[in-house]
Amino acid sequence: MSDAAPPRPWNHNVHYHRLVLREVPPHARTALDVGTGDGLLAADLRRCVPHVVGLDLDAAVLARARAAAPQGAWVRGDALRAPFAPASFDVVTSIATLHHLPDPADALRALARLTAPGGVLVVVGCAASSGPVDAAWDTLGVVQHQVLSRTRTFWEHTAPTVWPPPHTFAQVRDAARDALPGVRWRRLPLWRFALVWRRPADARRVSSA
């Protein structure tokens, strides 16, 4: 009998977990994964953050996440009206969730409100391509997918999907810059973008109503 570990699930979202984890500050003690789906990012965050909460609106997918990791903290709720006090989390993450929400700027403001002073908000998302620059990124994504899928075990998540995304990369970038002054934005292969925003450490904590 082989003692080899089972292959790690891989898809375009899982591929960018390392990008998210690199942004976690050393002092982080609490994290919230918004739109946690099957809970894979929440599981990865638990390796470096003591307390991680996975939030999702879909009851069925949240039940599957809870069954896979009963020791985790799983909460059913709406990303725009998350049941937490402002500035509750040192790390707020979200992968492939922003395009499910009607207004990216409003969604990003809601996530920023949950981020504690000195904390970080990291979003990896999907958007629609428009123009020649996006076309070049899409071509790169096709090549990267072909290479990576030959050496990894592709896994299809069970969370609900929205495709095509309702907003373009340019629209989401502009919304992020409006909602999160100082945000770092990156276009990525595999039809994704990443944004990182750090709340100033001296920012006044907002009391819950």
Short mmCIF file of N, CA and C in Angstrom, two decimals, residues 6 63 139 170 207:
data_model
loop_
_atom_site.label_atom_id
_atom_site.label_comp_id
_atom_site.label_asym_id
_atom_site.label_seq_id
_atom_site.Cartn_x
_atom_site.Cartn_y
_atom_site.Cartn_z
N PRO A 6 -2.54 12.02 -1.05
CA PRO A 6 -3.39 12.21 -2.24
C PRO A 6 -3.03 13.52 -2.93
N ALA A 63 -22.39 23.55 4.07
CA ALA A 63 -22.51 22.27 4.76
C ALA A 63 -21.40 21.31 4.31
N THR A 139 -4.73 34.96 -23.79
CA THR A 139 -3.88 34.02 -24.52
C THR A 139 -2.85 33.39 -23.58
N ALA A 170 -11.39 46.38 -16.42
CA ALA A 170 -11.19 47.82 -16.26
C ALA A 170 -12.20 48.41 -15.29
N SER A 207 -16.67 51.66 15.83
CA SER A 207 -17.51 50.91 16.77
C SER A 207 -18.74 50.37 16.07
#
